[in-house]
Amino acid sequence: MSKEFRQQVLAIDRQLKMRKHVHAWTLDPRESEFLNAWDGVTGLALVYTALLTPFEVAFLESPTTASDPWFVINRVIDVIFIFDMCLLFFVMHEKEVTRKKRELVWVTDQREIAWHYFTTWFWLDLFSILPSSFDFYPLIASY
């Protein structure tokens, strides 16, 4: 058995062993139809935010009631991004396991997935959603 073939067999074996420990809530982006659809929803929310938010800030007055259509739409967008943040604590990701020959495995351990997100993109996502809390100030001030 060649050395390269043996390494491939060991890599497959590691993947299968890790697969047994997949938590029921863990989402595999390679197989999840929900994640594919959700990526489309978040993509549309990002396009909306990039194109319409500058227009809204530059040309429209701040909403004074919670029934204002712009206020409602923006809160729906906020909910999409907050749900996405929560979802990312459960999405598997790839991790490099060897340094000599680049070998990637999918992380299935729930704690490791959550810790990876918490130590990477979580803070940027959190700081990007926090300014939306200031949208409630005009409503509170009007009461």
mmCIF file of N, CA, C and O in Angstrom, residues 86-122:
data_model
loop_
_atom_site.group_PDB
_atom_site.id
_atom_site.type_symbol
_atom_site.label_atom_id
_atom_site.label_comp_id
_atom_site.label_asym_id
_atom_site.label_seq_id
_atom_site.Cartn_x
_atom_site.Cartn_y
_atom_site.Cartn_z
ATOM 1 N N CYS A 86 -27.250 33.613 15.018
ATOM 2 C CA CYS A 86 -27.548 32.446 15.852
ATOM 3 C C CYS A 86 -27.290 31.152 15.086
ATOM 4 O O CYS A 86 -26.752 30.184 15.638
ATOM 5 N N LEU A 87 -27.652 31.143 13.825
ATOM 6 C CA LEU A 87 -27.495 29.959 12.988
ATOM 7 C C LEU A 87 -26.025 29.564 12.824
ATOM 8 O O LEU A 87 -25.688 28.377 12.812
ATOM 9 N N LEU A 88 -25.152 30.555 12.732
ATOM 10 C CA LEU A 88 -23.741 30.269 12.491
ATOM 11 C C LEU A 88 -23.058 29.549 13.655
ATOM 12 O O LEU A 88 -21.972 28.998 13.484
ATOM 13 N N PHE A 89 -23.690 29.507 14.811
ATOM 14 C CA PHE A 89 -23.157 28.719 15.927
ATOM 15 C C PHE A 89 -23.352 27.219 15.699
ATOM 16 O O PHE A 89 -22.853 26.413 16.467
ATOM 17 N N PHE A 90 -24.082 26.850 14.639
ATOM 18 C CA PHE A 90 -24.404 25.443 14.390
ATOM 19 C C PHE A 90 -23.960 24.938 13.018
ATOM 20 O O PHE A 90 -24.257 23.805 12.668
ATOM 21 N N VAL A 91 -23.261 25.752 12.252
ATOM 22 C CA VAL A 91 -22.864 25.364 10.898
ATOM 23 C C VAL A 91 -21.442 24.819 10.916
ATOM 24 O O VAL A 91 -20.505 25.481 11.377
ATOM 25 N N MET A 92 -21.287 23.596 10.409
ATOM 26 C CA MET A 92 -19.963 22.973 10.339
ATOM 27 C C MET A 92 -19.031 23.806 9.465
ATOM 28 O O MET A 92 -19.480 24.514 8.565
ATOM 29 N N HIS A 93 -17.732 23.702 9.741
ATOM 30 C CA HIS A 93 -16.734 24.398 8.930
ATOM 31 C C HIS A 93 -15.515 23.495 8.746
ATOM 32 O O HIS A 93 -15.356 22.510 9.454
ATOM 33 N N GLU A 94 -14.692 23.856 7.774
ATOM 34 C CA GLU A 94 -13.483 23.080 7.523
ATOM 35 C C GLU A 94 -12.348 23.561 8.410
ATOM 36 O O GLU A 94 -12.273 24.738 8.750
ATOM 37 N N LYS A 95 -11.461 22.619 8.735
ATOM 38 C CA LYS A 95 -10.317 22.937 9.577
ATOM 39 C C LYS A 95 -9.113 22.151 9.051
ATOM 40 O O LYS A 95 -9.224 20.978 8.696
ATOM 41 N N GLU A 96 -7.973 22.822 9.013
ATOM 42 C CA GLU A 96 -6.749 22.166 8.571
ATOM 43 C C GLU A 96 -6.192 21.346 9.728
ATOM 44 O O GLU A 96 -6.056 21.849 10.840
ATOM 45 N N VAL A 97 -5.866 20.067 9.471
ATOM 46 C CA VAL A 97 -5.394 19.195 10.553
ATOM 47 C C VAL A 97 -3.918 18.848 10.455
ATOM 48 O O VAL A 97 -3.340 18.398 11.434
ATOM 49 N N THR A 98 -3.308 19.021 9.301
ATOM 50 C CA THR A 98 -1.872 18.734 9.185
ATOM 51 C C THR A 98 -1.179 19.925 8.562
ATOM 52 O O THR A 98 -1.765 20.686 7.808
ATOM 53 N N ARG A 99 0.083 20.071 8.874
ATOM 54 C CA ARG A 99 0.856 21.192 8.351
ATOM 55 C C ARG A 99 1.679 20.789 7.119
ATOM 56 O O ARG A 99 1.893 21.589 6.237
ATOM 57 N N LYS A 100 2.160 19.557 7.069
ATOM 58 C CA LYS A 100 3.017 19.132 5.953
ATOM 59 C C LYS A 100 2.242 19.119 4.641
ATOM 60 O O LYS A 100 2.589 19.774 3.684
ATOM 61 N N LYS A 101 1.209 18.317 4.627
ATOM 62 C CA LYS A 101 0.350 18.242 3.448
ATOM 63 C C LYS A 101 -1.005 18.769 3.864
ATOM 64 O O LYS A 101 -1.597 18.285 4.825
ATOM 65 N N ARG A 102 -1.472 19.763 3.179
ATOM 66 C CA ARG A 102 -2.719 20.409 3.591
ATOM 67 C C ARG A 102 -3.883 19.428 3.526
ATOM 68 O O ARG A 102 -4.299 19.002 2.461
ATOM 69 N N GLU A 103 -4.399 19.082 4.704
ATOM 70 C CA GLU A 103 -5.537 18.184 4.791
ATOM 71 C C GLU A 103 -6.631 18.889 5.581
ATOM 72 O O GLU A 103 -6.407 19.396 6.670
ATOM 73 N N LEU A 104 -7.819 18.939 5.007
ATOM 74 C CA LEU A 104 -8.941 19.611 5.645
ATOM 75 C C LEU A 104 -9.973 18.580 6.088
ATOM 76 O O LEU A 104 -10.243 17.620 5.378
ATOM 77 N N VAL A 105 -10.522 18.808 7.273
ATOM 78 C CA VAL A 105 -11.620 17.974 7.762
ATOM 79 C C VAL A 105 -12.756 18.895 8.176
ATOM 80 O O VAL A 105 -12.543 20.068 8.491
ATOM 81 N N TRP A 106 -13.950 18.367 8.171
ATOM 82 C CA TRP A 106 -15.112 19.136 8.599
ATOM 83 C C TRP A 106 -15.268 18.991 10.105
ATOM 84 O O TRP A 106 -15.319 17.880 10.627
ATOM 85 N N VAL A 107 -15.360 20.109 10.804
ATOM 86 C CA VAL A 107 -15.529 20.113 12.252
ATOM 87 C C VAL A 107 -16.995 19.845 12.558
ATOM 88 O O VAL A 107 -17.877 20.569 12.081
ATOM 89 N N THR A 108 -17.251 18.823 13.365
ATOM 90 C CA THR A 108 -18.617 18.451 13.708
ATOM 91 C C THR A 108 -18.911 18.631 15.187
ATOM 92 O O THR A 108 -20.064 18.547 15.593
ATOM 93 N N ASP A 109 -17.883 18.877 15.984
ATOM 94 C CA ASP A 109 -18.075 19.067 17.416
ATOM 95 C C ASP A 109 -18.764 20.408 17.677
ATOM 96 O O ASP A 109 -18.255 21.462 17.275
ATOM 97 N N GLN A 110 -19.907 20.365 18.354
ATOM 98 C CA GLN A 110 -20.716 21.567 18.550
ATOM 99 C C GLN A 110 -19.962 22.658 19.301
ATOM 100 O O GLN A 110 -20.034 23.828 18.943
ATOM 101 N N ARG A 111 -19.221 22.293 20.315
ATOM 102 C CA ARG A 111 -18.460 23.297 21.080
ATOM 103 C C ARG A 111 -17.391 23.957 20.221
ATOM 104 O O ARG A 111 -17.195 25.168 20.285
ATOM 105 N N GLU A 112 -16.720 23.168 19.432
ATOM 106 C CA GLU A 112 -15.674 23.713 18.572
ATOM 107 C C GLU A 112 -16.253 24.625 17.488
ATOM 108 O O GLU A 112 -15.662 25.653 17.151
ATOM 109 N N ILE A 113 -17.398 24.259 16.954
ATOM 110 C CA ILE A 113 -18.063 25.104 15.953
ATOM 111 C C ILE A 113 -18.438 26.442 16.570
ATOM 112 O O ILE A 113 -18.160 27.510 16.006
ATOM 113 N N ALA A 114 -19.064 26.403 17.738
ATOM 114 C CA ALA A 114 -19.489 27.634 18.408
ATOM 115 C C ALA A 114 -18.281 28.497 18.779
ATOM 116 O O ALA A 114 -18.293 29.716 18.574
ATOM 117 N N TRP A 115 -17.238 27.869 19.304
ATOM 118 C CA TRP A 115 -16.045 28.618 19.696
ATOM 119 C C TRP A 115 -15.376 29.258 18.481
ATOM 120 O O TRP A 115 -14.912 30.397 18.545
ATOM 121 N N HIS A 116 -15.332 28.536 17.369
ATOM 122 C CA HIS A 116 -14.729 29.070 16.149
ATOM 123 C C HIS A 116 -15.480 30.323 15.693
ATOM 124 O O HIS A 116 -14.866 31.343 15.365
ATOM 125 N N TYR A 117 -16.811 30.269 15.662
ATOM 126 C CA TYR A 117 -17.580 31.446 15.248
ATOM 127 C C TYR A 117 -17.406 32.578 16.253
ATOM 128 O O TYR A 117 -17.230 33.737 15.871
ATOM 129 N N PHE A 118 -17.445 32.250 17.535
ATOM 130 C CA PHE A 118 -17.320 33.268 18.576
ATOM 131 C C PHE A 118 -15.977 33.982 18.508
ATOM 132 O O PHE A 118 -15.887 35.174 18.782
ATOM 133 N N THR A 119 -14.933 33.281 18.115
ATOM 134 C CA THR A 119 -13.589 33.883 18.068
ATOM 135 C C THR A 119 -13.226 34.431 16.693
ATOM 136 O O THR A 119 -12.114 34.941 16.527
ATOM 137 N N THR A 120 -14.117 34.334 15.723
ATOM 138 C CA THR A 120 -13.801 34.870 14.397
ATOM 139 C C THR A 120 -14.802 35.961 14.005
ATOM 140 O O THR A 120 -14.606 37.113 14.334
ATOM 141 N N TRP A 121 -15.883 35.609 13.339
ATOM 142 C CA TRP A 121 -16.796 36.585 12.740
ATOM 143 C C TRP A 121 -17.848 37.122 13.689
ATOM 144 O O TRP A 121 -18.507 38.116 13.376
ATOM 145 N N PHE A 122 -18.064 36.492 14.824
ATOM 146 C CA PHE A 122 -19.148 36.885 15.715
ATOM 147 C C PHE A 122 -19.087 38.359 16.090
ATOM 148 O O PHE A 122 -20.093 39.060 16.047
#
